Amino acid sequence: MKPTSRLLAAGPRRLYLIGRGLLDESDRPLVAGIALGLLSTIETVIRTDVVIRPIAMLLGLAATLPLAFATRYVVPAAATITTATFLTALVYRWGPAVTGVVALLALWLPLVRRRAKRRRAEAAERDTEREQMENRLLELTARSERARIARELHDVVAHHISMISVQAEAARLTSPGMPEEGAMRLRAIGDTARTALTEMRRLLGVLREDTEDEPPTRQPQPGLQQLLDLIDQTRAAAKVSTRLIVRGEIVLLDPGVELTAYRIVQEALTNARKHAPGAAVDVEVRYTDDWLYVRVRDIGPGPVGKAKSGGYGLLGMRERVAAVGGKLWTGPAPGSGFLVEAALPATRAGHE
């Protein structure tokens, strides 16, 4: 079979694909415009009378040939094709020129597609920038919260170190007849404790550099004993029902654990006032041998839609709970409302 016969036997679709592959993408509008211009002359002869045929032929060419220049002059080509195609409806029988409509679609569909693609790309870029900004803000918030936790725990740790120094010195002075080696060891313990206390104060000064606008406080850090005062303050400020439920045998826990429990309840009550104003809140503290469970639930509508897990208040809670080796759960409560529940190690005061 001759090459020409084989090519014709391949079918029109394959010929179209072969021709499309031979043409560069920038040449396709040129070829399409010329082809549609030739077809428009045939359509003009078929669909118009002899009297208006010259005008119709000019309109048909104006509705198709500008497609050949659409690559470089897209705006004039679009305006000419659109106007001429609508005018052909006045001189052609049975509506506007088919070739004009084809040229119109061939011009506008890629433009609309490119515009939609560009908008999607811009939206994706904005989403990426917004996500990066949110992640950066969360990172800065986490650092600030860690510094705040360290400042608060400084008082707790400093108290323990001071007690080590005082007890070591008291043991040395109140133990007559103690061997010189034992007295030297107790003196070394006291000196080491005082040195550690000095380094702690220096560390606290570094942590305060980023928060110079916050005035230093000399009040003792709160614990579980101050929860009732916190509940009373919430009742007075929000004018809502707030209950404190305590279960188990109350014991004195490590000050760091009690401070963490207090801050969790404080932040959860603040969130309840902000997101569920007027809703009743239950605060439950349950003591067990190994864990202290803190549970705060508001009887509000709960989170609307898909709640984010990156709230700054919740982030602070997670940082505090992680600092003492505990666990935290937050989310919609069964039925309605929002639930914050933490499990903290029930380390007794004075024990490790």
Coordinates of C-alpha atoms in Angstrom, one line a residue:
M1 CA 0.0 0.0 0.0
K2 CA 1.3 3.5 -0.9
P3 CA 2.2 5.9 1.9
T4 CA -0.6 8.3 0.8
S5 CA -3.2 5.4 0.9
R6 CA -2.0 4.4 4.3
L7 CA -2.3 7.9 5.6
L8 CA -5.9 8.3 4.3
A9 CA -6.8 4.9 5.7
A10 CA -5.7 6.1 9.2
G11 CA -9.0 8.0 9.5
P12 CA -9.8 11.6 10.0
R13 CA -9.3 11.6 13.8
R14 CA -5.7 10.3 13.4
L15 CA -5.1 12.8 10.7
Y16 CA -6.3 15.5 13.1
L17 CA -4.0 14.3 15.8
I18 CA -1.0 14.1 13.5
G19 CA -1.7 17.7 12.2
R20 CA -2.1 19.0 15.7
G21 CA 1.2 17.4 16.7
L22 CA 3.0 19.0 13.8
L23 CA 1.7 22.5 14.6
D24 CA 3.2 24.6 17.4
E25 CA 0.7 25.8 20.0
S26 CA 1.3 29.4 19.0
D27 CA 0.4 28.6 15.3
R28 CA -2.9 26.9 16.1
P29 CA -4.9 30.2 16.3
L30 CA -3.4 31.3 12.9
V31 CA -4.4 28.0 11.2
A32 CA -7.8 28.0 12.9
G33 CA -8.5 31.6 11.9
I34 CA -7.6 31.0 8.2
A35 CA -9.6 27.8 8.1
L36 CA -12.7 29.3 9.6
G37 CA -12.4 32.3 7.3
L38 CA -12.5 30.0 4.3
L39 CA -15.4 28.1 5.7
S40 CA -17.3 31.4 6.4
T41 CA -17.2 32.3 2.7
I42 CA -18.9 28.9 1.9
E43 CA -21.4 29.5 4.7
T44 CA -22.1 33.0 3.4
V45 CA -23.0 31.7 -0.1
I46 CA -25.3 29.1 1.4
R47 CA -27.1 31.2 4.0
T48 CA -27.5 34.7 2.4
D49 CA -29.1 36.3 -0.6
V50 CA -27.2 37.8 -3.5
V51 CA -28.1 41.3 -2.5
I52 CA -26.6 41.3 0.9
R53 CA -23.9 38.7 0.2
P54 CA -21.0 41.1 0.1
I55 CA -21.9 42.6 3.4
A56 CA -22.5 39.2 4.9
M57 CA -19.1 37.9 3.6
L58 CA -17.3 40.9 5.2
L59 CA -19.1 40.2 8.5
G60 CA -18.3 36.5 8.2
L61 CA -14.6 37.2 7.7
A62 CA -14.6 39.7 10.5
A63 CA -16.1 37.1 12.8
T64 CA -13.5 34.4 12.0
L65 CA -10.2 35.8 10.6
P66 CA -9.2 37.9 13.7
L67 CA -8.8 34.5 15.5
A68 CA -5.5 34.2 13.5
F69 CA -4.1 37.3 15.4
A70 CA -5.5 36.4 18.8
T71 CA -2.2 35.3 20.2
R72 CA -0.7 38.8 19.9
Y73 CA -3.8 41.0 19.9
V74 CA -6.3 39.2 22.1
V75 CA -8.4 42.2 23.2
P76 CA -9.0 43.6 19.6
A77 CA -9.6 40.1 18.3
A78 CA -12.1 39.3 21.0
A79 CA -14.0 42.6 20.4
T80 CA -14.1 42.2 16.6
I81 CA -15.2 38.5 16.7
T82 CA -17.8 39.1 19.3
T83 CA -19.3 42.2 17.5
A84 CA -19.2 40.6 14.1
T85 CA -20.8 37.3 15.2
F86 CA -23.7 39.1 16.7
L87 CA -24.1 41.3 13.5
T88 CA -24.2 38.2 11.4
A89 CA -27.5 37.3 13.0
L90 CA -29.0 40.3 11.2
V91 CA -28.0 39.3 7.7
Y92 CA -27.8 35.5 7.9
R93 CA -30.8 33.2 7.7
W94 CA -31.5 31.1 10.8
G95 CA -29.3 32.9 13.2
P96 CA -25.7 34.0 13.5
A97 CA -22.9 32.5 11.4
V98 CA -21.9 29.1 12.7
T99 CA -18.2 29.7 11.9
G100 CA -18.4 33.0 13.9
V101 CA -19.9 31.1 16.9
V102 CA -17.1 28.5 16.6
A103 CA -14.4 31.3 16.4
L104 CA -16.1 33.0 19.4
L105 CA -16.0 29.8 21.5
A106 CA -12.4 29.0 20.3
L107 CA -11.3 32.5 21.5
W108 CA -13.3 32.9 24.8
L109 CA -13.1 29.4 26.2
P110 CA -9.3 29.4 26.6
L111 CA -9.4 32.9 28.0
V112 CA -12.0 31.9 30.6
R113 CA -10.1 28.7 31.4
R114 CA -6.8 30.6 31.8
R115 CA -8.5 33.2 34.0
A116 CA -10.0 30.6 36.2
K117 CA -6.7 28.8 36.4
R118 CA -5.0 32.0 37.4
R119 CA -7.6 32.7 40.0
R120 CA -7.2 29.2 41.5
A121 CA -3.4 29.7 41.6
E122 CA -3.8 33.1 43.3
A123 CA -6.2 31.6 45.8
A124 CA -3.8 28.7 46.5
E125 CA -1.0 31.1 47.0
R126 CA -3.1 33.2 49.4
D127 CA -4.1 30.1 51.3
T128 CA -0.4 29.0 51.6
E129 CA 0.6 32.5 52.8
R130 CA -2.2 32.5 55.3
E131 CA -1.3 29.0 56.6
Q132 CA 2.4 30.0 56.9
M133 CA 1.3 33.2 58.8
E134 CA -0.9 31.2 61.1
N135 CA 1.8 28.6 61.8
R136 CA 4.3 31.4 62.5
L137 CA 1.8 33.0 64.9
L138 CA 1.1 29.7 66.6
E139 CA 4.9 29.2 67.0
L140 CA 5.4 32.6 68.5
T141 CA 2.4 32.0 70.8
A142 CA 3.8 28.7 71.9
R143 CA 7.2 30.3 72.7
S144 CA 5.6 33.1 74.6
E145 CA 3.4 30.6 76.6
R146 CA 6.5 28.4 77.4
A147 CA 8.3 31.5 78.7
R148 CA 5.3 32.4 80.8
I149 CA 5.1 28.9 82.2
A150 CA 8.8 29.0 83.0
R151 CA 8.4 32.3 84.8
E152 CA 5.5 30.9 86.9
L153 CA 7.3 27.7 87.7
H154 CA 10.4 29.7 88.7
D155 CA 8.8 30.6 92.0
V156 CA 7.9 27.0 92.7
V157 CA 11.4 25.7 91.9
A158 CA 13.1 28.7 93.7
H159 CA 11.1 27.8 96.9
H160 CA 12.4 24.2 96.8
I161 CA 16.0 25.3 96.2
S162 CA 15.7 27.8 99.1
M163 CA 14.4 25.1 101.4
I164 CA 17.4 22.9 100.4
S165 CA 19.8 25.7 101.3
V166 CA 18.0 26.5 104.6
Q167 CA 17.8 22.9 105.7
A168 CA 21.4 22.2 104.9
E169 CA 22.6 25.2 106.9
A170 CA 20.2 24.4 109.8
A171 CA 21.4 20.8 109.9
R172 CA 25.1 21.9 110.0
L173 CA 24.4 24.4 112.8
T174 CA 22.1 22.3 115.0
S175 CA 24.2 19.1 114.9
P176 CA 26.9 19.4 117.5
G177 CA 29.8 17.0 117.2
M178 CA 29.3 16.5 113.5
P179 CA 32.5 15.4 111.7
E180 CA 34.3 18.0 109.8
E181 CA 33.7 16.1 106.5
G182 CA 29.9 16.0 107.1
A183 CA 29.9 19.8 107.9
M184 CA 31.8 20.5 104.7
R185 CA 29.3 18.5 102.7
L186 CA 26.4 20.3 104.2
R187 CA 28.1 23.6 103.6
A188 CA 28.7 22.6 99.9
I189 CA 25.0 21.6 99.6
G190 CA 24.0 25.1 100.8
D191 CA 26.5 26.9 98.6
T192 CA 25.3 24.8 95.6
A193 CA 21.7 25.6 96.3
R194 CA 22.4 29.3 96.6
T195 CA 24.3 29.3 93.4
A196 CA 21.5 27.5 91.6
L197 CA 19.0 30.1 93.0
T198 CA 21.2 32.9 91.6
E199 CA 21.2 31.2 88.2
M200 CA 17.5 30.8 88.4
R201 CA 17.0 34.5 88.9
R202 CA 19.3 35.3 86.0
L203 CA 17.2 32.9 83.8
L204 CA 14.1 34.7 84.9
G205 CA 15.6 38.0 83.8
V206 CA 16.2 36.5 80.3
L207 CA 12.7 35.2 80.1
R208 CA 11.3 38.6 81.0
E209 CA 13.2 40.4 78.2
D210 CA 10.4 39.5 75.7
T211 CA 7.6 40.7 78.0
E212 CA 8.9 43.9 79.4
D213 CA 5.5 45.4 79.2
E214 CA 4.2 42.9 81.7
P215 CA 4.7 44.2 85.3
P216 CA 6.4 41.7 87.6
T217 CA 4.2 40.1 90.3
R218 CA 5.2 39.3 93.8
Q219 CA 2.1 37.3 94.6
P220 CA 2.5 33.6 95.3
Q221 CA 1.5 31.3 92.5
P222 CA -2.1 30.0 92.8
G223 CA -3.0 26.4 93.4
L224 CA -6.0 24.2 93.9
Q225 CA -6.8 26.0 97.2
Q226 CA -7.6 29.1 95.2
L227 CA -10.0 27.4 92.8
L228 CA -13.0 28.4 95.0
D229 CA -12.0 32.1 94.7
L230 CA -11.7 31.7 91.0
I231 CA -15.2 30.2 90.7
D232 CA -16.6 33.0 92.8
Q233 CA -14.9 35.6 90.6
T234 CA -16.4 33.9 87.5
R235 CA -19.9 33.8 89.0
A236 CA -19.7 37.5 89.8
A237 CA -18.2 38.5 86.4
A238 CA -20.4 36.4 84.1
K239 CA -23.6 36.2 86.2
V240 CA -23.9 32.5 85.3
S241 CA -24.1 29.2 87.2
T242 CA -20.6 27.8 87.8
R243 CA -20.2 24.8 90.0
L244 CA -17.1 23.3 91.6
I245 CA -17.2 19.5 92.2
V246 CA -14.4 17.8 94.1
R247 CA -14.1 14.0 94.3
G248 CA -11.7 11.8 96.1
E249 CA -9.4 12.5 99.1
I250 CA -7.9 16.0 98.9
V251 CA -4.2 15.9 99.3
L252 CA -1.5 18.5 98.9
L253 CA 0.2 18.0 95.5
D254 CA 3.3 19.3 93.9
P255 CA 3.0 23.1 93.5
G256 CA 3.8 22.8 89.7
V257 CA 0.9 20.4 89.2
E258 CA -1.5 22.5 91.3
L259 CA -0.5 25.6 89.3
T260 CA -1.1 23.8 86.0
A261 CA -4.5 22.6 87.2
Y262 CA -5.4 26.1 88.3
R263 CA -4.4 27.7 84.9
I264 CA -6.3 25.0 83.0
V265 CA -9.5 25.8 84.9
Q266 CA -8.9 29.6 84.5
E267 CA -8.3 29.3 80.7
A268 CA -11.3 27.0 80.3
L269 CA -13.6 29.4 82.2
T270 CA -12.3 32.3 80.0
N271 CA -13.1 30.4 76.9
A272 CA -16.5 29.5 78.1
R273 CA -17.4 33.1 78.8
K274 CA -16.0 34.1 75.3
H275 CA -17.6 31.3 73.2
A276 CA -20.6 30.3 75.2
P277 CA -21.8 33.5 77.1
G278 CA -24.5 32.8 79.6
A279 CA -24.0 29.0 79.6
A280 CA -23.6 27.2 82.9
V281 CA -20.2 25.7 83.6
D282 CA -19.2 22.7 85.7
V283 CA -15.7 22.3 87.1
E284 CA -14.8 18.9 88.4
V285 CA -11.5 18.0 90.2
R286 CA -11.0 14.3 91.0
Y287 CA -8.2 13.0 93.1
T288 CA -6.8 9.5 92.6
D289 CA -3.7 7.7 93.8
D290 CA -1.8 8.3 90.5
W291 CA -3.6 11.1 88.7
L292 CA -5.4 14.3 89.2
Y293 CA -8.2 14.7 86.8
V294 CA -9.5 18.2 85.9
R295 CA -12.7 18.5 83.9
V296 CA -14.4 21.7 82.7
R297 CA -17.6 21.6 80.7
D298 CA -19.9 24.3 79.6
I299 CA -23.5 23.7 78.7
G300 CA -23.4 25.8 75.6
P301 CA -24.1 25.2 71.9
G302 CA -20.6 23.8 71.3
P303 CA -18.2 24.6 68.4
V304 CA -20.0 25.6 65.2
G305 CA -18.8 23.7 62.1
K306 CA -15.4 22.2 61.9
A307 CA -13.6 23.5 65.0
K308 CA -9.9 24.3 64.7
S309 CA -7.5 22.6 67.1
G310 CA -5.1 25.5 67.1
G311 CA -6.8 28.0 69.4
Y312 CA -4.2 30.0 71.4
G313 CA -5.9 29.3 74.8
L314 CA -5.9 25.5 74.0
L315 CA -2.3 25.8 72.9
G316 CA -1.3 27.2 76.2
M317 CA -3.1 24.4 78.0
R318 CA -1.2 21.8 76.0
E319 CA 2.1 23.5 76.8
R320 CA 1.3 23.5 80.5
V321 CA 0.1 19.9 80.6
A322 CA 3.1 18.7 78.6
A323 CA 5.5 20.5 81.0
V324 CA 4.3 18.4 83.9
G325 CA 4.0 15.1 81.9
G326 CA 0.2 15.0 81.8
K327 CA -2.5 14.5 79.1
L328 CA -5.1 16.9 77.7
W329 CA -8.4 16.3 75.7
T330 CA -10.5 19.0 74.2
G331 CA -13.5 19.0 72.0
P332 CA -17.3 18.9 71.8
A333 CA -19.0 17.5 74.8
P334 CA -21.5 14.6 74.5
G335 CA -24.9 16.2 73.8
S336 CA -23.9 19.9 73.7
G337 CA -21.2 22.2 74.9
F338 CA -17.4 22.1 75.0
L339 CA -15.3 19.8 77.2
V340 CA -11.7 20.3 78.5
E341 CA -10.3 17.4 80.4
A342 CA -6.7 17.0 81.7
A343 CA -5.0 14.2 83.6
L344 CA -2.0 15.4 85.6
P345 CA 0.5 13.3 87.6
A346 CA -0.6 13.2 91.3
T347 CA 2.8 13.9 92.6
R348 CA 2.6 14.6 96.3
A349 CA 4.2 17.8 97.7
G350 CA 7.8 17.1 98.8
H351 CA 7.9 13.8 96.8
E352 CA 9.3 13.0 93.3

